[in-house]
Every structure is written in structure tokens, then in C-alpha cells.
GROMACS .gro file of C-alpha atoms in nm:
model
  274
    1MET     CA    1  -2.579  -0.400   1.184
    2VAL     CA    2  -2.244  -0.436   1.357
    3CYS     CA    3  -2.316  -0.805   1.425
    4ALA     CA    4  -2.417  -0.864   1.060
    5LEU     CA    5  -2.098  -0.700   0.933
    6GLY     CA    6  -1.898  -0.897   1.189
    7ALA     CA    7  -2.052  -1.219   1.057
    8ALA     CA    8  -1.958  -1.121   0.700
    9VAL     CA    9  -1.599  -1.056   0.805
   10CYS     CA   10  -1.583  -1.391   0.985
   11PHE     CA   11  -1.727  -1.591   0.694
   12GLY     CA   12  -1.519  -1.413   0.430
   13THR     CA   13  -1.192  -1.450   0.621
   14ALA     CA   14  -1.264  -1.812   0.710
   15THR     CA   15  -1.296  -1.898   0.340
   16VAL     CA   16  -0.944  -1.775   0.266
   17LEU     CA   17  -0.786  -1.938   0.573
   18GLN     CA   18  -0.945  -2.271   0.485
   19ALA     CA   19  -0.828  -2.231   0.125
   20ILE     CA   20  -0.467  -2.186   0.237
   21ALA     CA   21  -0.490  -2.487   0.469
   22ALA     CA   22  -0.652  -2.707   0.204
   23ARG     CA   23  -0.383  -2.628  -0.051
   24THR     CA   24  -0.105  -2.694   0.197
   25ALA     CA   25  -0.270  -3.027   0.288
   26ALA     CA   26  -0.305  -3.122  -0.079
   27GLY     CA   27   0.066  -3.066  -0.132
   28THR     CA   28   0.179  -3.287   0.158
   29GLY     CA   29   0.049  -3.624   0.042
   30GLY     CA   30  -0.202  -3.820  -0.159
   31GLY     CA   31  -0.525  -3.985  -0.061
   32GLY     CA   32  -0.890  -3.908  -0.109
   33ASP     CA   33  -1.111  -3.635   0.029
   34ALA     CA   34  -1.116  -3.788   0.378
   35ALA     CA   35  -0.735  -3.795   0.398
   36LEU     CA   36  -0.717  -3.437   0.272
   37LEU     CA   37  -0.966  -3.326   0.537
   38LEU     CA   38  -0.773  -3.500   0.815
   39ARG     CA   39  -0.450  -3.329   0.708
   40ALA     CA   40  -0.626  -2.994   0.687
   41LEU     CA   41  -0.768  -3.039   1.037
   42ARG     CA   42  -0.413  -3.058   1.172
   43GLN     CA   43  -0.341  -2.704   1.053
   44TRP     CA   44  -0.411  -2.401   1.267
   45ARG     CA   45  -0.542  -2.201   0.971
   46TYR     CA   46  -0.816  -2.453   0.900
   47LEU     CA   47  -0.913  -2.471   1.266
   48ALA     CA   48  -0.910  -2.092   1.287
   49GLY     CA   49  -1.138  -2.084   0.985
   50LEU     CA   50  -1.382  -2.323   1.151
   51ALA     CA   51  -1.376  -2.111   1.467
   52LEU     CA   52  -1.452  -1.800   1.260
   53ASP     CA   53  -1.742  -1.983   1.091
   54GLY     CA   54  -1.884  -2.065   1.434
   55LEU     CA   55  -1.841  -1.709   1.557
   56GLY     CA   56  -1.994  -1.579   1.235
   57PHE     CA   57  -2.302  -1.796   1.283
   58LEU     CA   58  -2.349  -1.666   1.638
   59LEU     CA   59  -2.315  -1.308   1.514
   60GLN     CA   60  -2.564  -1.384   1.237
   61ILE     CA   61  -2.818  -1.507   1.491
   62ALA     CA   62  -2.765  -1.198   1.704
   63ALA     CA   63  -2.811  -0.975   1.400
   64LEU     CA   64  -3.129  -1.153   1.291
   65ARG     CA   65  -3.276  -1.095   1.636
   66SER     CA   66  -3.211  -0.721   1.626
   67ILE     CA   67  -3.230  -0.581   1.271
   68PRO     CA   68  -3.446  -0.655   0.961
   69ILE     CA   69  -3.375  -0.969   0.760
   70TYR     CA   70  -3.310  -0.768   0.443
   71ALA     CA   71  -3.016  -0.590   0.610
   72VAL     CA   72  -2.866  -0.915   0.741
   73GLY     CA   73  -2.901  -1.088   0.404
   74ALA     CA   74  -2.723  -0.808   0.219
   75ALA     CA   75  -2.447  -0.798   0.480
   76LEU     CA   76  -2.389  -1.173   0.455
   77ALA     CA   77  -2.367  -1.149   0.077
   78ALA     CA   78  -2.094  -0.892   0.138
   79SER     CA   79  -1.872  -1.170   0.276
   80LEU     CA   80  -1.772  -1.219  -0.089
   81ALA     CA   81  -1.612  -0.874  -0.079
   82VAL     CA   82  -1.423  -0.971   0.238
   83THR     CA   83  -1.303  -1.292   0.070
   84ALA     CA   84  -1.189  -1.096  -0.236
   85VAL     CA   85  -0.988  -0.846  -0.031
   86ALA     CA   86  -0.838  -1.119   0.192
   87ALA     CA   87  -0.750  -1.329  -0.112
   88ALA     CA   88  -0.576  -1.032  -0.274
   89ARG     CA   89  -0.356  -0.993   0.034
   90LEU     CA   90  -0.303  -1.348   0.160
   91LEU     CA   91  -0.320  -1.549  -0.163
   92ARG     CA   92  -0.189  -1.275  -0.391
   93VAL     CA   93  -0.492  -1.309  -0.615
   94ARG     CA   94  -0.505  -1.024  -0.863
   95LEU     CA   95  -0.826  -0.825  -0.852
   96SER     CA   96  -0.922  -0.630  -1.160
   97GLY     CA   97  -1.017  -0.265  -1.139
   98THR     CA   98  -1.379  -0.369  -1.187
   99GLU     CA   99  -1.359  -0.606  -0.890
  100TRP     CA  100  -1.205  -0.342  -0.665
  101GLY     CA  101  -1.487  -0.116  -0.778
  102ALA     CA  102  -1.737  -0.387  -0.685
  103VAL     CA  103  -1.589  -0.403  -0.334
  104GLY     CA  104  -1.649  -0.030  -0.306
  105VAL     CA  105  -2.003  -0.070  -0.439
  106VAL     CA  106  -2.080  -0.334  -0.174
  107CYS     CA  107  -1.951  -0.102   0.099
  108ALA     CA  108  -2.159   0.187  -0.035
  109GLY     CA  109  -2.472  -0.030  -0.045
  110LEU     CA  110  -2.418  -0.147   0.312
  111ALA     CA  111  -2.364   0.211   0.427
  112MET     CA  112  -2.699   0.310   0.275
  113LEU     CA  113  -2.867   0.012   0.440
  114GLY     CA  114  -2.713   0.102   0.773
  115LEU     CA  115  -2.854   0.453   0.751
  116ALA     CA  116  -3.201   0.342   0.641
  117SER     CA  117  -3.262   0.022   0.839
  118GLY     CA  118  -3.510   0.032   1.123
  119THR     CA  119  -3.553  -0.224   1.399
  120GLU     CA  120  -3.671  -0.577   1.332
  121GLY     CA  121  -4.044  -0.630   1.287
  122SER     CA  122  -4.256  -0.681   1.595
  123ARG     CA  123  -4.491  -0.935   1.440
  124GLY     CA  124  -4.469  -1.290   1.564
  125GLY     CA  125  -4.442  -1.570   1.312
  126SER     CA  126  -4.772  -1.745   1.250
  127ALA     CA  127  -4.810  -2.123   1.256
  128VAL     CA  128  -4.873  -2.109   0.882
  129LEU     CA  129  -4.540  -1.935   0.822
  130LYS     CA  130  -4.354  -2.186   1.039
  131TRP     CA  131  -4.501  -2.482   0.851
  132SER     CA  132  -4.435  -2.301   0.522
  133MET     CA  133  -4.066  -2.272   0.612
  134LEU     CA  134  -4.055  -2.647   0.683
  135ALA     CA  135  -4.221  -2.715   0.349
  136THR     CA  136  -3.968  -2.486   0.180
  137ALA     CA  137  -3.681  -2.677   0.341
  138VAL     CA  138  -3.821  -3.003   0.203
  139ALA     CA  139  -3.862  -2.838  -0.138
  140VAL     CA  140  -3.492  -2.743  -0.129
  141LEU     CA  141  -3.404  -3.113  -0.107
  142VAL     CA  142  -3.633  -3.188  -0.402
  143LEU     CA  143  -3.476  -2.904  -0.597
  144GLY     CA  144  -3.136  -3.052  -0.523
  145ALA     CA  145  -3.241  -3.391  -0.656
  146VAL     CA  146  -3.369  -3.232  -0.976
  147GLY     CA  147  -3.071  -3.002  -1.018
  148GLY     CA  148  -2.827  -3.288  -0.966
  149ARG     CA  149  -2.956  -3.452  -1.284
  150LEU     CA  150  -2.875  -3.150  -1.499
  151ALA     CA  151  -2.542  -3.060  -1.656
  152GLY     CA  152  -2.337  -2.747  -1.706
  153ARG     CA  153  -2.447  -2.402  -1.595
  154GLY     CA  154  -2.808  -2.513  -1.548
  155ARG     CA  155  -2.698  -2.756  -1.279
  156ALA     CA  156  -2.477  -2.502  -1.101
  157LEU     CA  157  -2.743  -2.231  -1.113
  158LEU     CA  158  -3.026  -2.453  -0.984
  159LEU     CA  159  -2.817  -2.606  -0.705
  160GLY     CA  160  -2.680  -2.264  -0.609
  161LEU     CA  161  -3.029  -2.118  -0.606
  162GLY     CA  162  -3.151  -2.409  -0.394
  163ALA     CA  163  -2.864  -2.354  -0.150
  164GLY     CA  164  -2.962  -1.988  -0.128
  165PHE     CA  165  -3.322  -2.084  -0.049
  166GLY     CA  166  -3.193  -2.317   0.222
  167PHE     CA  167  -2.981  -2.044   0.381
  168GLY     CA  168  -3.280  -1.815   0.349
  169VAL     CA  169  -3.489  -2.062   0.548
  170VAL     CA  170  -3.228  -2.041   0.823
  171GLU     CA  171  -3.246  -1.660   0.823
  172VAL     CA  172  -3.624  -1.660   0.859
  173THR     CA  173  -3.657  -1.945   1.109
  174VAL     CA  174  -3.416  -1.781   1.353
  175ARG     CA  175  -3.689  -1.519   1.394
  176LEU     CA  176  -3.959  -1.785   1.432
  177ILE     CA  177  -3.803  -1.963   1.731
  178ASP     CA  178  -3.944  -1.781   2.034
  179SER     CA  179  -3.821  -2.010   2.312
  180LEU     CA  180  -3.513  -2.226   2.361
  181ALA     CA  181  -3.687  -2.450   2.612
  182PRO     CA  182  -3.656  -2.814   2.493
  183SER     CA  183  -4.033  -2.870   2.494
  184ALA     CA  184  -4.090  -2.557   2.283
  185LEU     CA  185  -3.811  -2.641   2.040
  186LEU     CA  186  -3.934  -2.995   1.982
  187THR     CA  187  -4.288  -2.881   1.904
  188ASN     CA  188  -4.191  -2.587   1.682
  189PRO     CA  189  -4.185  -2.665   1.305
  190ALA     CA  190  -3.933  -2.383   1.262
  191THR     CA  191  -3.673  -2.585   1.454
  192TYR     CA  192  -3.688  -2.867   1.202
  193ALA     CA  193  -3.699  -2.619   0.914
  194LEU     CA  194  -3.379  -2.456   1.040
  195LEU     CA  195  -3.193  -2.787   1.070
  196LEU     CA  196  -3.320  -2.928   0.742
  197GLY     CA  197  -3.278  -2.603   0.548
  198GLY     CA  198  -2.925  -2.541   0.674
  199GLY     CA  199  -2.813  -2.899   0.610
  200ALA     CA  200  -2.967  -2.906   0.263
  201ALA     CA  201  -2.809  -2.571   0.176
  202PHE     CA  202  -2.457  -2.689   0.259
  203LEU     CA  203  -2.515  -3.013   0.070
  204LEU     CA  204  -2.642  -2.840  -0.244
  205LEU     CA  205  -2.375  -2.572  -0.244
  206THR     CA  206  -2.097  -2.828  -0.201
  207SER     CA  207  -2.236  -3.032  -0.490
  208ALA     CA  208  -2.269  -2.723  -0.709
  209LEU     CA  209  -1.911  -2.610  -0.647
  210GLN     CA  210  -1.763  -2.955  -0.700
  211ARG     CA  211  -1.890  -3.004  -1.053
  212GLY     CA  212  -2.005  -2.669  -1.182
  213SER     CA  213  -1.925  -2.304  -1.232
  214VAL     CA  214  -1.835  -2.133  -0.905
  215THR     CA  215  -1.953  -1.798  -1.040
  216THR     CA  216  -2.291  -1.932  -1.154
  217ALA     CA  217  -2.354  -2.131  -0.835
  218THR     CA  218  -2.260  -1.841  -0.608
  219ALA     CA  219  -2.473  -1.596  -0.805
  220GLY     CA  220  -2.771  -1.827  -0.764
  221MET     CA  221  -2.700  -1.861  -0.392
  222VAL     CA  222  -2.677  -1.484  -0.337
  223ILE     CA  223  -3.011  -1.430  -0.513
  224GLY     CA  224  -3.179  -1.711  -0.321
  225GLU     CA  225  -3.058  -1.607   0.025
  226THR     CA  226  -3.136  -1.235  -0.010
  227LEU     CA  227  -3.453  -1.167  -0.210
  228GLY     CA  228  -3.691  -1.428  -0.062
  229PRO     CA  229  -3.602  -1.379   0.307
  230ALA     CA  230  -3.614  -1.000   0.267
  231ALA     CA  231  -3.967  -1.024   0.126
  232VAL     CA  232  -4.078  -1.256   0.408
  233GLY     CA  233  -3.938  -1.017   0.667
  234VAL     CA  234  -4.119  -0.717   0.522
  235VAL     CA  235  -4.453  -0.882   0.436
  236TRP     CA  236  -4.501  -1.134   0.721
  237LEU     CA  237  -4.275  -1.023   1.006
  238GLY     CA  238  -4.319  -0.646   0.986
  239ASP     CA  239  -3.962  -0.538   0.905
  240ARG     CA  240  -3.954  -0.167   0.825
  241THR     CA  241  -3.711   0.112   0.747
  242ARG     CA  242  -3.659   0.444   0.919
  243GLU     CA  243  -3.929   0.697   0.851
  244GLY     CA  244  -3.904   0.831   0.497
  245LEU     CA  245  -3.597   0.623   0.407
  246THR     CA  246  -3.758   0.325   0.236
  247TRP     CA  247  -3.613   0.438  -0.096
  248LEU     CA  248  -3.261   0.445   0.050
  249ALA     CA  249  -3.300   0.096   0.197
  250VAL     CA  250  -3.421  -0.043  -0.137
  251LEU     CA  251  -3.137   0.128  -0.322
  252GLY     CA  252  -2.877   0.013  -0.069
  253PHE     CA  253  -3.004  -0.345  -0.080
  254ALA     CA  254  -2.996  -0.351  -0.461
  255VAL     CA  255  -2.649  -0.194  -0.477
  256ALA     CA  256  -2.500  -0.429  -0.215
  257VAL     CA  257  -2.644  -0.742  -0.381
  258ALA     CA  258  -2.537  -0.627  -0.728
  259GLY     CA  259  -2.184  -0.568  -0.602
  260ALA     CA  260  -2.177  -0.912  -0.439
  261LEU     CA  261  -2.298  -1.077  -0.760
  262SER     CA  262  -2.011  -0.920  -0.953
  263LEU     CA  263  -1.772  -1.086  -0.703
  264ALA     CA  264  -1.937  -1.426  -0.735
  265ARG     CA  265  -1.617  -1.600  -0.848
  266PHE     CA  266  -1.500  -1.573  -0.487
  267GLY     CA  267  -1.785  -1.795  -0.367
  268GLU     CA  268  -1.533  -2.079  -0.343
  269ALA     CA  269  -1.174  -2.058  -0.226
  270PRO     CA  270  -1.013  -1.849  -0.505
  271VAL     CA  271  -0.735  -2.000  -0.714
  272GLU     CA  272  -0.396  -1.835  -0.671
  273GLU     CA  273  -0.294  -1.660  -0.987
  274GLY     CA  274   0.058  -1.646  -1.118
   0.00000   0.00000   0.00000
């Protein structure tokens, strides 16, 4: 659980650092997105954010190899709480009393999960599950094509949900890769599912945030990356809770996700408020 929480801290802090760098870059000259990115890459905050993203991904992998998927998914959703707190301090974004309460709710949910979570399931992923994950990754791309034709909140919700499914594929497939030997990786459908699902997720989320509601897109993403993977972990991979604490794990998961959803406006770099 420590690795999962560490990943959430890394991802949440990286979002704010990259936001500060992007705004500074935007104020130092014109140009398109490529020029803005090049200027941002010259700033230590942006580079630090990228480094934190990389560290967060490594911690996520370590967490997925040691604790149930449902606990990791809820912890990663909690990165929104980290972003909210960091934004309040570094960007002077004003959090309402309700949002501060939501941060507390997320922490309470994670505490319950920490107490109730058992070890990761001992079941190996079947060939059917591996191919199913690859099919799901392809379906995410199709969902993105369909969602891109919509307008308004429907577009943001569908693309955000698709991004969540893509990130969920990554969460599951990390558990389905048994060997890092090149021959094993190249013949494992989960390898291609991980690459395709992760790439599609970033693509869909970027598209959703560019021309849609941040809150709606992020809410869809949180739902997609938590519920489905948690079910797969319990049903197909054997994830369990501590003896007699299933109710606490379910409650903690629901509380943490609900708190994250109420902080969904922080899914993109928050706008500084005057």
C-alpha cells in the first residue's frame, strides 16, 4: 500500500509542477503547442514533473505486484486529492469547505482499505484473460473514435470513460506479465495490451480535456480505471481481503472513489483563482 500511495503522491504533485511550468512557458512567448512544449521542457519544474511521473509508474507497478488491484486503483484515484492540496499551496487555488472535506474522505477511505486489504491473488492469468485484455485495449480505440464524434458532456464523459478503461487495462496486464524475458514478452498478448491500452488512454484523456469538461472527463476516467480492474482482480485473479474484513474493504473503496469523484475538477492542471 505504501507504493500505491507513493505513486498517488508522485502523480498528483507532478500535475501541479507541470501546470506551473506550462503557464510560465505560455507567458514567455507565442507559438503553437510544439513551441510551448519546448519552452516547458527547459524548465526544471516540468522536468521534475516528468521524473515524478516516471517514479510514480514504477511505484504503481511495484504496488500491483504486491497488493490487490482494487487497493491500487483507489489509491491512484486519490492522486486528485494530492493535486488539490498541492494546488491550494503552490497555485493558491481556493478549495471550498466541501473540497477539503472530500480530501479527508479520500484519506479515510484509503485508511479503511489499508486495514482490510489482503495480499494479491495467487491465481495466474489465463490465456483467455490475456487475449480479453488485448481486445479491450482495441475496444478503447474504437470507443475513442465514437466519442470523438460527439459534442459537449457526452463527448467528455465517453472519452474519459474510455481513458479509464485503458488505464485499467494497464493495471490488469501488469499482473499478467509473468516473465520479462524478450521471448516471453513478445509472445504474451498482455504485453501488447499494456502498450496499446496505455497509449490509447493518454490519447483519449488528452482529447477529452482539450475540448470538454475537465470534471466530466475525469469522473469518467476514475470510474473506468477503478471499478472494472477491481472486479477482474477479485473474480479472475483471486484478490481477497483480510479475514472478515470484506465489508470494510468495500466501504473503503466506495468512500475513496466517491471522494475522488468530488475532486474531479483537479483532473487537469487547476486554474489559478484570483
